[in-house]
Coordinates of C-alpha atoms in Angstrom, one line a residue:
Chain Y
N1 CA 60.5 130.0 97.5
A2 CA 63.2 127.9 96.0
G3 CA 62.1 128.1 92.4
V4 CA 65.0 127.0 90.2
T5 CA 68.2 125.9 92.0
Q6 CA 71.5 125.4 90.3
T7 CA 74.5 123.5 91.7
P8 CA 77.4 124.2 91.9
K9 CA 77.6 128.0 91.7
F10 CA 81.2 128.1 90.7
R11 CA 83.6 125.6 89.3
V12 CA 87.1 125.6 87.7
L13 CA 88.0 122.7 85.5
K14 CA 91.1 121.7 83.5
T15 CA 90.8 121.0 79.8
G16 CA 89.6 117.5 79.2
Q17 CA 87.9 117.0 82.5
S18 CA 84.2 116.1 82.8
M19 CA 81.5 117.4 85.0
T20 CA 77.8 117.6 85.5
L21 CA 75.7 120.7 86.3
L22 CA 72.5 120.1 88.2
C23 CA 69.3 122.1 87.9
A24 CA 66.3 121.5 90.1
Q25 CA 62.9 123.1 90.0
D26 CA 60.0 122.8 92.4
M27 CA 57.2 124.4 90.3
N28 CA 56.1 121.3 88.6
H29 CA 57.1 122.8 85.2
E30 CA 57.2 120.7 82.1
Y31 CA 59.8 122.7 80.2
M32 CA 63.4 123.1 81.3
Y33 CA 66.3 124.8 79.5
W34 CA 70.0 125.2 79.7
Y35 CA 71.6 128.4 78.4
R36 CA 75.1 129.8 78.3
Q37 CA 75.7 133.5 78.6
D38 CA 78.8 135.1 77.1
P39 CA 79.7 138.8 76.9
G40 CA 78.0 140.5 73.9
M41 CA 76.2 137.2 72.9
G42 CA 73.1 137.3 75.2
L43 CA 71.7 134.0 76.3
R44 CA 72.1 131.0 73.9
L45 CA 70.0 127.9 74.2
I46 CA 72.1 124.7 74.6
H47 CA 69.5 122.0 75.1
Y48 CA 65.9 121.9 76.4
S49 CA 63.3 119.4 77.6
V50 CA 59.6 119.5 77.1
G51 CA 58.9 116.8 79.7
E52 CA 60.4 114.0 81.8
G53 CA 62.4 111.6 79.6
T54 CA 62.7 114.0 76.7
T55 CA 65.5 116.2 75.5
A56 CA 66.1 118.3 72.4
K57 CA 69.0 120.4 70.9
G58 CA 69.0 124.1 71.0
E59 CA 71.1 126.6 69.2
V60 CA 74.6 125.6 70.5
P61 CA 74.4 121.9 71.6
D62 CA 77.9 120.7 70.6
G63 CA 80.1 119.5 73.4
Y64 CA 77.2 119.1 75.8
N65 CA 74.8 116.3 76.8
V66 CA 71.6 116.5 78.9
S67 CA 69.3 114.2 80.8
R68 CA 65.8 114.6 82.3
L69 CA 65.2 111.4 84.2
K70 CA 63.0 113.1 86.7
K71 CA 60.6 116.0 86.0
Q72 CA 62.1 118.3 88.5
N73 CA 65.7 117.8 87.5
F74 CA 67.7 118.7 84.3
L75 CA 71.3 117.8 84.1
L76 CA 73.9 119.3 81.8
G77 CA 77.1 117.3 81.2
L78 CA 80.4 118.3 79.7
E79 CA 82.3 115.1 78.7
S80 CA 85.6 116.7 77.8
A81 CA 85.7 120.3 78.8
A82 CA 87.3 122.9 76.5
P83 CA 88.3 126.5 77.2
S84 CA 85.6 127.6 74.7
Q85 CA 83.1 126.3 77.2
T86 CA 84.1 128.9 79.8
S87 CA 80.9 130.7 80.5
V88 CA 78.0 131.4 82.8
Y89 CA 75.4 128.7 82.6
F90 CA 71.8 129.3 83.4
C91 CA 69.0 126.8 83.9
A92 CA 65.4 127.9 83.4
S93 CA 61.9 126.3 83.6
S94 CA 58.5 127.1 82.3
S95 CA 55.0 125.6 82.3
D96 CA 54.8 125.9 78.5
S97 CA 57.0 127.1 75.6
F98 CA 55.4 130.5 75.5
Q99 CA 55.1 131.0 79.2
P100 CA 57.6 133.1 81.2
Q101 CA 60.8 131.3 82.1
H102 CA 62.1 131.2 85.6
F103 CA 65.8 131.2 85.9
G104 CA 68.3 130.0 88.4
D105 CA 71.2 132.2 89.6
G106 CA 73.7 130.6 87.3
T107 CA 76.9 128.5 87.4
R108 CA 80.1 130.2 86.7
L109 CA 82.4 127.7 84.9
S110 CA 86.0 128.3 84.0
I111 CA 88.0 125.9 81.9
L112 CA 91.7 126.3 82.1
Chain G
T1 CA 74.2 135.5 63.5
Q2 CA 71.9 136.9 66.2
L3 CA 68.2 136.5 65.6
L4 CA 67.4 139.4 67.9
E5 CA 69.6 142.5 68.0
Q6 CA 69.3 145.0 70.8
S7 CA 70.5 148.6 70.9
P8 CA 72.2 150.3 72.4
Q9 CA 74.5 147.6 73.8
F10 CA 75.6 149.9 76.7
L11 CA 73.8 153.0 78.1
S12 CA 74.8 155.2 81.0
I13 CA 72.5 158.0 82.0
Q14 CA 71.8 160.3 84.9
E15 CA 69.0 159.8 87.3
G16 CA 65.8 161.4 86.1
E17 CA 66.5 161.0 82.4
N18 CA 64.4 159.1 80.0
L19 CA 65.7 156.3 77.7
T20 CA 64.5 153.9 75.1
V21 CA 66.0 150.4 74.4
Y22 CA 65.3 148.6 71.1
C23 CA 64.9 145.0 70.1
N24 CA 64.9 144.3 66.4
S25 CA 64.6 141.3 64.2
S26 CA 63.8 140.3 60.6
S27 CA 61.7 137.4 62.0
V28 CA 58.2 137.4 63.2
F29 CA 57.5 136.3 66.8
S30 CA 54.3 134.9 68.3
S31 CA 55.2 136.7 71.5
L32 CA 58.1 138.7 72.9
Q33 CA 59.3 139.0 76.5
W34 CA 61.4 141.5 78.3
Y35 CA 63.7 140.4 81.2
R36 CA 65.9 142.3 83.6
Q37 CA 69.1 140.7 84.9
E38 CA 71.1 142.0 87.9
P39 CA 74.7 141.0 88.5
G40 CA 75.1 137.5 89.9
E41 CA 71.5 136.6 89.3
G42 CA 69.3 135.1 86.6
P43 CA 67.0 137.1 84.3
V44 CA 63.6 138.0 85.8
L45 CA 60.6 138.5 83.6
L46 CA 59.2 142.1 83.3
V47 CA 56.5 141.7 80.7
T48 CA 55.1 139.6 77.8
V49 CA 53.6 141.2 74.7
V50 CA 51.6 139.1 72.3
T51 CA 49.6 141.3 69.9
G52 CA 51.1 143.5 67.2
G53 CA 51.0 147.1 68.2
E54 CA 50.4 146.2 71.9
V55 CA 51.6 148.7 74.5
K56 CA 52.0 147.6 78.2
K57 CA 53.0 149.8 81.1
L58 CA 54.7 148.7 84.3
K59 CA 55.0 151.8 86.5
R60 CA 57.7 153.9 84.7
L61 CA 58.4 151.3 82.1
T62 CA 56.5 151.2 78.8
F63 CA 56.8 148.3 76.4
Q64 CA 55.7 148.3 72.8
F65 CA 55.4 145.4 70.4
G66 CA 55.8 146.4 66.7
D67 CA 52.8 146.1 64.4
A68 CA 54.5 143.4 62.4
R69 CA 55.6 141.6 65.6
K70 CA 59.3 141.8 64.5
D71 CA 60.5 144.4 66.9
S72 CA 59.9 145.9 70.4
S73 CA 60.9 148.8 72.5
L74 CA 61.3 149.5 76.2
H75 CA 61.0 153.1 77.3
I76 CA 61.9 154.1 80.9
T77 CA 60.7 157.5 82.2
A78 CA 62.7 159.3 84.9
A79 CA 65.2 156.5 85.4
Q80 CA 66.3 155.6 88.9
P81 CA 69.5 153.9 90.1
G82 CA 67.3 150.8 90.9
D83 CA 66.7 150.5 87.1
T84 CA 70.4 149.6 86.6
G85 CA 70.8 146.1 85.0
L86 CA 71.0 144.1 81.9
Y87 CA 67.7 144.3 79.8
L88 CA 67.1 141.3 77.6
C89 CA 64.4 140.7 75.0
A90 CA 63.3 137.2 74.1
G91 CA 61.2 136.1 71.2
D92 CA 59.2 133.0 70.8
V93 CA 58.5 131.5 67.3
S94 CA 57.4 128.1 68.5
R95 CA 53.8 128.5 67.6
L96 CA 54.7 129.9 64.2
T97 CA 57.2 127.3 63.2
N98 CA 55.7 124.2 65.0
T99 CA 59.2 123.0 65.5
G100 CA 59.2 122.7 69.3
N101 CA 60.9 125.3 71.4
Q102 CA 62.2 128.2 69.4
F103 CA 62.9 130.8 72.0
Y104 CA 65.6 133.3 71.3
F105 CA 67.2 135.9 73.5
G106 CA 68.6 139.2 72.3
T107 CA 72.1 140.4 72.9
G108 CA 71.1 142.6 75.8
T109 CA 71.4 146.3 76.8
S110 CA 73.4 147.1 79.9
L111 CA 71.9 150.1 81.6
T112 CA 73.6 152.1 84.3
V113 CA 71.7 154.9 86.0
I114 CA 74.0 157.3 87.9
P115 CA 72.6 158.9 91.0

C-alpha cells in the first residue's frame, strides 16, 4: 500500500543551494502534481504533469523546475534555494484531472 | 488572491456539538472535493460533488454543493475528537476552461474537537 512516496521527509538548506525532491507513485496514474503548503494559504499548485515526458506550470512556478522522465516519478528541483521557499511540499497523483488526488506525506523544507 | 475562500479559518468546539464549514468562490466549478488533513500527513479525500444542489452524506458528515456550483458546505453532526483536522475544499475548473489542469485548493479550516 505504498501509494505516493516522497523523499526526503525533512531537509534544511542554505540560501543558494540546490536540491531535488522525489515523488514516486505505484498506482499507474497519468497525472502528478507538486504543491506547497504555507500557513493560511492552503495548497498552491507549483507544477503538474499530465503524462510521462510532459510538464506544465501551476499557480506558483517561479524558482522551481520539474521533470517527468518516467511515468511513476515526478521530480521537483530548486536550483538556487531562497528563504521564501521554506514550506511543506506535497506531491499528489490522480488518474485524471477531475479524479481524486492521492497525496504523499510531504517534505518539510527549511531554507536558512 | 485566493480562488476558494473557506470559513471559518479556525474552529474549536466541544465533543457532541454540530458545526458547518463553508467554501466560497466567485468562480464556477465542474466539481468540488473535500479533503481532511491530519498533522504530518497529506490530505485524504472525503467526497466529490459534481451536480449543483447535490447533497452527499458520509456518516455524520453532510456535504452540499451550491446550486450555481460556486460554493459548498460541510456539516458535521455530533462532532468527535477523531474529526479534528484541517478540512480543505478543492475545485476543478479544467473541464470548463479547457486549459489543462485547473485545480484549486481553498485556504482550509482547522477544526479542533475537545473531548
